[in-house]
XYZ file of C-alpha atoms in Angstrom:
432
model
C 98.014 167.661 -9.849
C 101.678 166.290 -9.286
C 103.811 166.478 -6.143
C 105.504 164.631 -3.603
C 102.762 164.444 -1.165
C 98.991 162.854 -1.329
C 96.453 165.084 -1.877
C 92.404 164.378 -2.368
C 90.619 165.586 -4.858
C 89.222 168.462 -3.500
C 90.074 169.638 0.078
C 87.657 168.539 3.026
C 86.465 172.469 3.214
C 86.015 173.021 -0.726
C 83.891 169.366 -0.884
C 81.728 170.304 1.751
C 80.703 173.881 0.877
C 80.738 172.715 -2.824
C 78.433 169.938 -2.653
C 76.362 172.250 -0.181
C 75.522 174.154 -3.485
C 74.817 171.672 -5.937
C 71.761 170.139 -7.021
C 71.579 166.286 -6.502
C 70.731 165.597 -10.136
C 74.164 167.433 -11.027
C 76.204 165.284 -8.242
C 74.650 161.738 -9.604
C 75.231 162.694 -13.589
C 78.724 163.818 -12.946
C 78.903 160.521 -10.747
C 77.093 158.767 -13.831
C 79.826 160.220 -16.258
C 82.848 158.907 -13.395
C 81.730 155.693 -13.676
C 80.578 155.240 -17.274
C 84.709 156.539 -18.014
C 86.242 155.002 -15.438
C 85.296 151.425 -16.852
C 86.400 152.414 -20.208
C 89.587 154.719 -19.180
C 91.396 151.683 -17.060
C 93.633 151.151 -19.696
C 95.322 154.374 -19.306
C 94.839 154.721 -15.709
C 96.950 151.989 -15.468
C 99.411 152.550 -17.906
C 99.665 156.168 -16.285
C 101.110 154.578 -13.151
C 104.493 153.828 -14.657
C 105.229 157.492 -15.092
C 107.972 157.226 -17.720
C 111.285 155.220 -17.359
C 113.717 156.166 -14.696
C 116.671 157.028 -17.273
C 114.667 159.466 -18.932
C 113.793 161.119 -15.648
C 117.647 161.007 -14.413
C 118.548 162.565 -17.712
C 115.658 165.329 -17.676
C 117.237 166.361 -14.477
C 120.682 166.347 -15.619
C 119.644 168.594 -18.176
C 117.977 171.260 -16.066
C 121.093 170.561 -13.099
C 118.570 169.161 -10.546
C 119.613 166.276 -8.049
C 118.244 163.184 -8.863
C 116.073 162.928 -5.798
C 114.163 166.378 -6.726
C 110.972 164.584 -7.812
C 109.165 161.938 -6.728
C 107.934 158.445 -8.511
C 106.088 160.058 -11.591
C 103.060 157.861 -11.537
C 99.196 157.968 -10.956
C 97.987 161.602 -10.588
C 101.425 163.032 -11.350
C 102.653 164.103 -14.512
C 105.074 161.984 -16.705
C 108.053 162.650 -17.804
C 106.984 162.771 -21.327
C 105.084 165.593 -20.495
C 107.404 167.207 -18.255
C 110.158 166.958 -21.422
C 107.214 168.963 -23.318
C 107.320 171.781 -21.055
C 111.008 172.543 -21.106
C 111.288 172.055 -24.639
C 108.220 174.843 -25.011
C 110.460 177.194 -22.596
C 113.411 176.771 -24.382
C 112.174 177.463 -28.131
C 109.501 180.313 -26.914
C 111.349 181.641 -24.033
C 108.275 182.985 -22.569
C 107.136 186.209 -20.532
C 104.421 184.580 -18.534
C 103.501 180.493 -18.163
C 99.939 179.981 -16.475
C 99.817 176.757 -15.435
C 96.590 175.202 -13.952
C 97.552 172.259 -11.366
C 100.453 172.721 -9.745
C 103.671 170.359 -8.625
C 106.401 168.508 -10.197
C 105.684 170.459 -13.209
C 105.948 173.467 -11.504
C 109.055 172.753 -10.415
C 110.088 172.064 -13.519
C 108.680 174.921 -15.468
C 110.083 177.178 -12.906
C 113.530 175.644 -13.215
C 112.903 176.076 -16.880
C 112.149 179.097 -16.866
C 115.063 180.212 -14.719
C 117.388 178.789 -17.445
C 115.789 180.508 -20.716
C 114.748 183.762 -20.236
C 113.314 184.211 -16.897
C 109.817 184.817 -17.370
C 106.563 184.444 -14.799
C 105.139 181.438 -13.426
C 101.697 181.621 -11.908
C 100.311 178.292 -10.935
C 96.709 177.629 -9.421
C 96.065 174.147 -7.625
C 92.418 173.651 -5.663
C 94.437 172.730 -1.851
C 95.029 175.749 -0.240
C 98.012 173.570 1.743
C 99.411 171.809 -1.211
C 100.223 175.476 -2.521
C 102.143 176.222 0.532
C 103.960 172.508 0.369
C 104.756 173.277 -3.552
C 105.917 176.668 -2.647
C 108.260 175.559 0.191
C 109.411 172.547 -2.236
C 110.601 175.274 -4.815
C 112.140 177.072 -2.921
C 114.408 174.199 -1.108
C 115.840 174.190 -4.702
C 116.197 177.854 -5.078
C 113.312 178.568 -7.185
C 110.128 180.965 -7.505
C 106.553 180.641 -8.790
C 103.488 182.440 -7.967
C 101.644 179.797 -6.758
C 97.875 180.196 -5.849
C 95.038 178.844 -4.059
C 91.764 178.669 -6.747
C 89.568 176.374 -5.138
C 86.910 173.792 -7.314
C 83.703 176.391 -7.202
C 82.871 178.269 -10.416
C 80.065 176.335 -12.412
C 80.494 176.550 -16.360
C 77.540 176.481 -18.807
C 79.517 174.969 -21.243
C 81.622 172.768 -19.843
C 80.720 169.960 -16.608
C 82.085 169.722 -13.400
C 83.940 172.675 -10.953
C 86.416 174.632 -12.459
C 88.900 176.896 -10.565
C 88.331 180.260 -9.105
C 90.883 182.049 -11.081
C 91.577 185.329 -10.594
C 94.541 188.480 -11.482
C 95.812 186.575 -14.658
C 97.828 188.164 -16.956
C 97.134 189.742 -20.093
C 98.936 187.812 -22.494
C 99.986 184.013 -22.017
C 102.520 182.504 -24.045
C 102.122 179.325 -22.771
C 99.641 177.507 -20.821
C 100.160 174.258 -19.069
C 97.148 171.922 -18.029
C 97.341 169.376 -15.729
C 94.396 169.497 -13.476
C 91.414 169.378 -12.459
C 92.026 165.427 -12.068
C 89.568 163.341 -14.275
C 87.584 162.169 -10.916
C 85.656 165.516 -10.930
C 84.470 164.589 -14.842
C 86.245 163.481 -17.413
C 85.970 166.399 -19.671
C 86.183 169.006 -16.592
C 89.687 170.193 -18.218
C 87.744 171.289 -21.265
C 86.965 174.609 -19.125
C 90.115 175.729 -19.615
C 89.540 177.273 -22.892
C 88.074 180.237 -21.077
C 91.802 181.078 -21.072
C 92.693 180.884 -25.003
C 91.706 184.623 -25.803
C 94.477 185.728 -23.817
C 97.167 183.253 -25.845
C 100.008 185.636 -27.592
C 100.518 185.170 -31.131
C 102.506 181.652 -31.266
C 101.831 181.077 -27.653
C 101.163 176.792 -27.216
C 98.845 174.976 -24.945
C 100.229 171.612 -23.451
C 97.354 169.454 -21.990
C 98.290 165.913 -19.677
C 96.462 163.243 -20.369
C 95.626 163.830 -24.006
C 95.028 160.289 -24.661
C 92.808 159.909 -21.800
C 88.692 159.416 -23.913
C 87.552 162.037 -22.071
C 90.703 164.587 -22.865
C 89.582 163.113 -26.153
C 86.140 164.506 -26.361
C 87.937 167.832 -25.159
C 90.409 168.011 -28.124
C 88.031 167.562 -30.238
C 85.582 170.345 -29.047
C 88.495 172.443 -28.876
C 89.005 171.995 -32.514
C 85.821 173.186 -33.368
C 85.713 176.068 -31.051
C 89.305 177.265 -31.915
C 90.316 176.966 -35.499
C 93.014 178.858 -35.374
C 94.646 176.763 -32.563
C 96.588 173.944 -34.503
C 96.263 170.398 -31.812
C 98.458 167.799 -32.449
C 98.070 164.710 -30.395
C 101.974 163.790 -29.245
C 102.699 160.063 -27.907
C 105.680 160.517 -26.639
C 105.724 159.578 -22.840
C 103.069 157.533 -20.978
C 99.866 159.426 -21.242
C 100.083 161.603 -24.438
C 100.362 165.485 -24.693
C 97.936 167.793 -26.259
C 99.718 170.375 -28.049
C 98.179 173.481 -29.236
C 99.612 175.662 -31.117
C 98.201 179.821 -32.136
C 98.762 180.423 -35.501
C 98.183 183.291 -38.021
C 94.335 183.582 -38.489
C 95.466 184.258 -42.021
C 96.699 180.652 -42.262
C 94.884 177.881 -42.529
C 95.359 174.789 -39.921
C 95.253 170.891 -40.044
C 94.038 169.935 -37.242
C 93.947 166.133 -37.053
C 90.481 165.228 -36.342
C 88.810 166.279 -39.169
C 89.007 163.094 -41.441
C 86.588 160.040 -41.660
C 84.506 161.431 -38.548
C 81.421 159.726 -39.433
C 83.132 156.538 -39.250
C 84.887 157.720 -36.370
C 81.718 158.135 -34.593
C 79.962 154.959 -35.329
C 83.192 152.932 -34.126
C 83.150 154.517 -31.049
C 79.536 154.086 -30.303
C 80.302 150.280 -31.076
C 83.257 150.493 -29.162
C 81.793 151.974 -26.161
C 79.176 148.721 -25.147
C 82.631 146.471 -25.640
C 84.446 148.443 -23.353
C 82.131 148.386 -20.036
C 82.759 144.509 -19.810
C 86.309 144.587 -21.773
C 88.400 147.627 -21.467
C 91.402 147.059 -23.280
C 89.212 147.770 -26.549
C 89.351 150.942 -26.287
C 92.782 151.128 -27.425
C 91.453 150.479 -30.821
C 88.166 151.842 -30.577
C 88.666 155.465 -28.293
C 91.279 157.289 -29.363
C 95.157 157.227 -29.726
C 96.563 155.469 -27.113
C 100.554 155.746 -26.966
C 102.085 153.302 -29.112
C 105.517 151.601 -28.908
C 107.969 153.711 -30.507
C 108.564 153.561 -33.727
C 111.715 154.800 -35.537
C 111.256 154.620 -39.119
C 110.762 158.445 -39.441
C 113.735 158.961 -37.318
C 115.955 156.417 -39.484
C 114.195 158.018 -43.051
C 115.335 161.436 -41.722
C 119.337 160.761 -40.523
C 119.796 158.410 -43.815
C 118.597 162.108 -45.976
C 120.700 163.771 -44.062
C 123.610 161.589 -44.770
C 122.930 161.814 -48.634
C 122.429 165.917 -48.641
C 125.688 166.088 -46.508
C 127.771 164.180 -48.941
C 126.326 166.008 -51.907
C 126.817 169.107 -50.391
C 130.652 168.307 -50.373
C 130.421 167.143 -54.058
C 129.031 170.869 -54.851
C 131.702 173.782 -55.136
C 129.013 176.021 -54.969
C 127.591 174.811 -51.492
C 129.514 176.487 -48.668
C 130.113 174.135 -45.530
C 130.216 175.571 -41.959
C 133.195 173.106 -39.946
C 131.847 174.919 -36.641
C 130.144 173.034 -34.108
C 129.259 175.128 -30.376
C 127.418 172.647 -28.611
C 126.238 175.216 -26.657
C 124.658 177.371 -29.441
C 123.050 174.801 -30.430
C 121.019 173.929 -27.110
C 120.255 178.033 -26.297
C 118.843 178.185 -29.535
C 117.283 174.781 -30.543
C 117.346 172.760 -26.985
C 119.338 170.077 -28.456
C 121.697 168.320 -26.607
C 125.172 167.137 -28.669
C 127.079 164.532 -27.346
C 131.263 165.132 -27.074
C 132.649 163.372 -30.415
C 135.931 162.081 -30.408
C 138.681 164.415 -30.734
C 140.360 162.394 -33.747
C 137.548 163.273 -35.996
C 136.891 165.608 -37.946
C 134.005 167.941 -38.223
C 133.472 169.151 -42.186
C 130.166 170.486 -42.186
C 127.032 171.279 -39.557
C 123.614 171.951 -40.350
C 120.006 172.567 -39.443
C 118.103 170.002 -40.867
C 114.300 170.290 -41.152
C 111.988 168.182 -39.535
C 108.080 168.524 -38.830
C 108.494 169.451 -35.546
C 111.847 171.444 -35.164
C 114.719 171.512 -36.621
C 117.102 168.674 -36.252
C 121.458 168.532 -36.575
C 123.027 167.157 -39.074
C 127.043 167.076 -38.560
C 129.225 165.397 -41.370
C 132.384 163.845 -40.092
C 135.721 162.276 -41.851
C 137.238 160.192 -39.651
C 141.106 159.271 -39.412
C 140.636 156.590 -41.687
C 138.654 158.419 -44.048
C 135.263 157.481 -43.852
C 132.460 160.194 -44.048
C 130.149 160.168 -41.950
C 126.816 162.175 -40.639
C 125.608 162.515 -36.842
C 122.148 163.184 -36.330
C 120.535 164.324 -33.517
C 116.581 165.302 -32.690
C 114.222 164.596 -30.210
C 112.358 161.528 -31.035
C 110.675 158.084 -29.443
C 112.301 154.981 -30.945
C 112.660 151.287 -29.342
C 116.268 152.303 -28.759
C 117.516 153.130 -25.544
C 121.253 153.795 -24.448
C 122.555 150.658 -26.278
C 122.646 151.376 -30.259
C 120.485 149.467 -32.597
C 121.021 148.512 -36.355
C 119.060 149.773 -39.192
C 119.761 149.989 -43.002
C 118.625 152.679 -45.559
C 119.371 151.408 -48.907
C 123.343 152.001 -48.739
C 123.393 153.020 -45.299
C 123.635 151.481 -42.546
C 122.471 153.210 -39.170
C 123.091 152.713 -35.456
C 121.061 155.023 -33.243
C 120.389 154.909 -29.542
C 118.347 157.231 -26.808
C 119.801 159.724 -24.070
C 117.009 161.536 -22.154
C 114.279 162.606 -25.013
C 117.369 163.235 -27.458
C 117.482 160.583 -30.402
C 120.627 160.115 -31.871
C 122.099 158.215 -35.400
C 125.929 157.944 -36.843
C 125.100 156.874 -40.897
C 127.682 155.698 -43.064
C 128.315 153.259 -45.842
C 130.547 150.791 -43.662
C 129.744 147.439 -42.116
C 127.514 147.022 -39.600
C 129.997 145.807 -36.429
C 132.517 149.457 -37.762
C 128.774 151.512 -37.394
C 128.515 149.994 -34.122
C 132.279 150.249 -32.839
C 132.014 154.289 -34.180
C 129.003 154.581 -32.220
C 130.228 153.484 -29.015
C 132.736 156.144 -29.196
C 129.696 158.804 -28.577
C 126.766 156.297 -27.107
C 126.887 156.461 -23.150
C 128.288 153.357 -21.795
C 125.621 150.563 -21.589
């Protein structure tokens, strides 16, 4: 649940006639489960509150030509903008016919602005406050965008899952991708688990995207998930604040790795132990409950642009290997979502490539510059400590200076001296 206004948890009308119909033993246990996770989940409540750094959210905008003031602080119930970069990459790359998305607000917005961009399809969007959906509708549309946004208060009862789940109804057949960011963890930590009662109707390749994934009790919810879908691939992403659940549908044909399915005895017992630390200590459970976002780390990143470096120059050594010299920026972002920098006019472009990379594909561009050095760009979206400034890195012969813009990650390689890496890269990093 993410807008610019305060909401409660569930509306004054929806509490009372709720709690009018459940038993009292239900209302203490899900009370019980509140505060068992809320004295292990402070960790990540508080990290949550941050909401992703300010840049990132300028540049997300920038990308999707919103004004800078079209969302509010990303913080505390709100999604990040880790998560919010998940979304429009999923539009972009699926281009989908209809988004369900189950808590509505800034990422409406921004999946409707998304959507608006690639392809055009449906957004319907359910949120518990009858009011809110009016507020969220009235905020889209001060920006010249559309949802179907509906009211589906907190009142259905699931067998197999706790808490109140929304009163869904009229969804479409087919969903191609399925955003989660709600109910909030106050009504039980694992009420979002419910929301598998949607995965029959996933498309082939449709994806999932769950907020909060590092959250324990979005935990305990990936991991039943796994069990119950096996033909949904979830990957755990840390990029951002809070972590993203990705699911992905694959070929039933296929078989999945899933990343839970390792060591879970051991698994078990350390979180059993970890669980009496955390009541009096909290910040255990970073080690002890799950996979709380780390720092960045770039060595994957760095591994990655230095091979691309190497295939580029052997693929100019090879008479056999035909180069492409054509870059279209724009070609590039319909059809991949990646964002190229301008590079100086004085250079010269000699070969451009996809480049493989466990997520998506990355691009690799090999440049000679005036004074004959060669070059590669890379560029791919990826979490390293860099920001706009470029850092220094070495791969055996190369040296590397790569820097942040929005969730892009980019690298110039080449076997010159660290300060002529640096002075190239300025020529393409924003200004600092």
């Amino acid at each position: 649940m993410t807008s610019r206004e305060l909401t409660g948890i569930l509306s004054l009308g929806d509490a009372d006639a709720t709690a009018s119909r459940r038993r009292p033993s239900d209302a203490l246990g899900d009370w019980a489960w509140r505060i068992g996770f809320g004295a292990i989940s402070w960790p990540w409540l508080l990290a949550s509150l941050s909401g992703g750094r300010k840049a990132d959210k300028r540049a997300l905008l920038d990308e999707l030509g919103l004004p800078h003031d079209a969302l509010p602080h990303l913080g505390s119930w709100k999604a990040d903008v880790g998560f919010l970069r998940h979304i429009v990459r999923e539009i972009a790359e699926l281009r989908p016919a209809h988004v369900v998305e189950l808590g509505a607000g800034a990422s409406t917005l921004i999946a409707a602005r998304a959507l608006a961009l690639h392809g055009g399809g449906r957004l319907t969007s359910f949120d518990q406050h009858d009011g809110f959906v009016q507020a969220t509708r009235n905020w889209l549309a001060d920006h010249g965008l559309t949802a179907d946004l509906r009211h589906a208060p907190l009142a259905v009862e699931r067998e197999d899952w706790p808490g109140r789940w929304y009163d869904i109804d009229s969804l479409p057949e087919r969903i191609d991708l399925l955003i989660i960011d709600g109910p909030p963890w106050a009504v039980h930590p694992m009420v979002r688990g419910a929301a598998d009662s949607l995965f029959s109707r996933l498309s082939p390749g449709a994806v999932v995207l769950l907020d909060d994934a590092a959250r324990p009790g979005e935990r305990l919810v990936a991991r039943r998930w796994r069990k119950r879908w096996p033909h949904i691939e979830f990957r755990l992403r840390h990029d951002g604040t809070k972590g993203t659940l990705v699911g992905r549908r694959r070929d039933p044909s296929l078989p999945v790795a899933n990343d839970n399915d390792h060591h879970r005895l051991w698994r078990h017992l350390g979180r059993a132990a970890g669980i009496v630390a955390l009541i009096a200590t909290g910040w255990i459970a970073r080690g002890e409950l799950g996979e709380f976002p780390q720092p960045a780390q770039a060595s994957a990143f760095l591994d990655e642009a230095a091979a691309s470096h190497r295939t580029g120059l052997l693929r100019q050594s090879m008479a056999s290997q035909v180069e492409s010299a054509t870059l279209n920026p724009g070609e590039i972002q319909r059809s991949t979502g990646i964002v190229l920098p301008p590079l100086p006019a004085s250079w010269h472009v000699q070969d451009v490539q996809l480049y493989p990379t466990p997520d998506s594909p990355a691009i690799a561009v090999s440049i000679t510059t005036p004074q004959g050095e060669q070059l590669s760009f890379f560029a791919d979206r990826a979490e390293t400590p860099a920001e706009a400034r470029p850092l220094l890195a070495r791969r055996a012969d190369d040296v590397i200076a790569y820097w942040e813009a929005g969730d892009m990650a980019y690298a110039l390689t080449g076997r010159a001296g660290p300060q002529r890496i640096m002075t190239l890269a300025a020529e393409i990093a924003p200004a600092s």
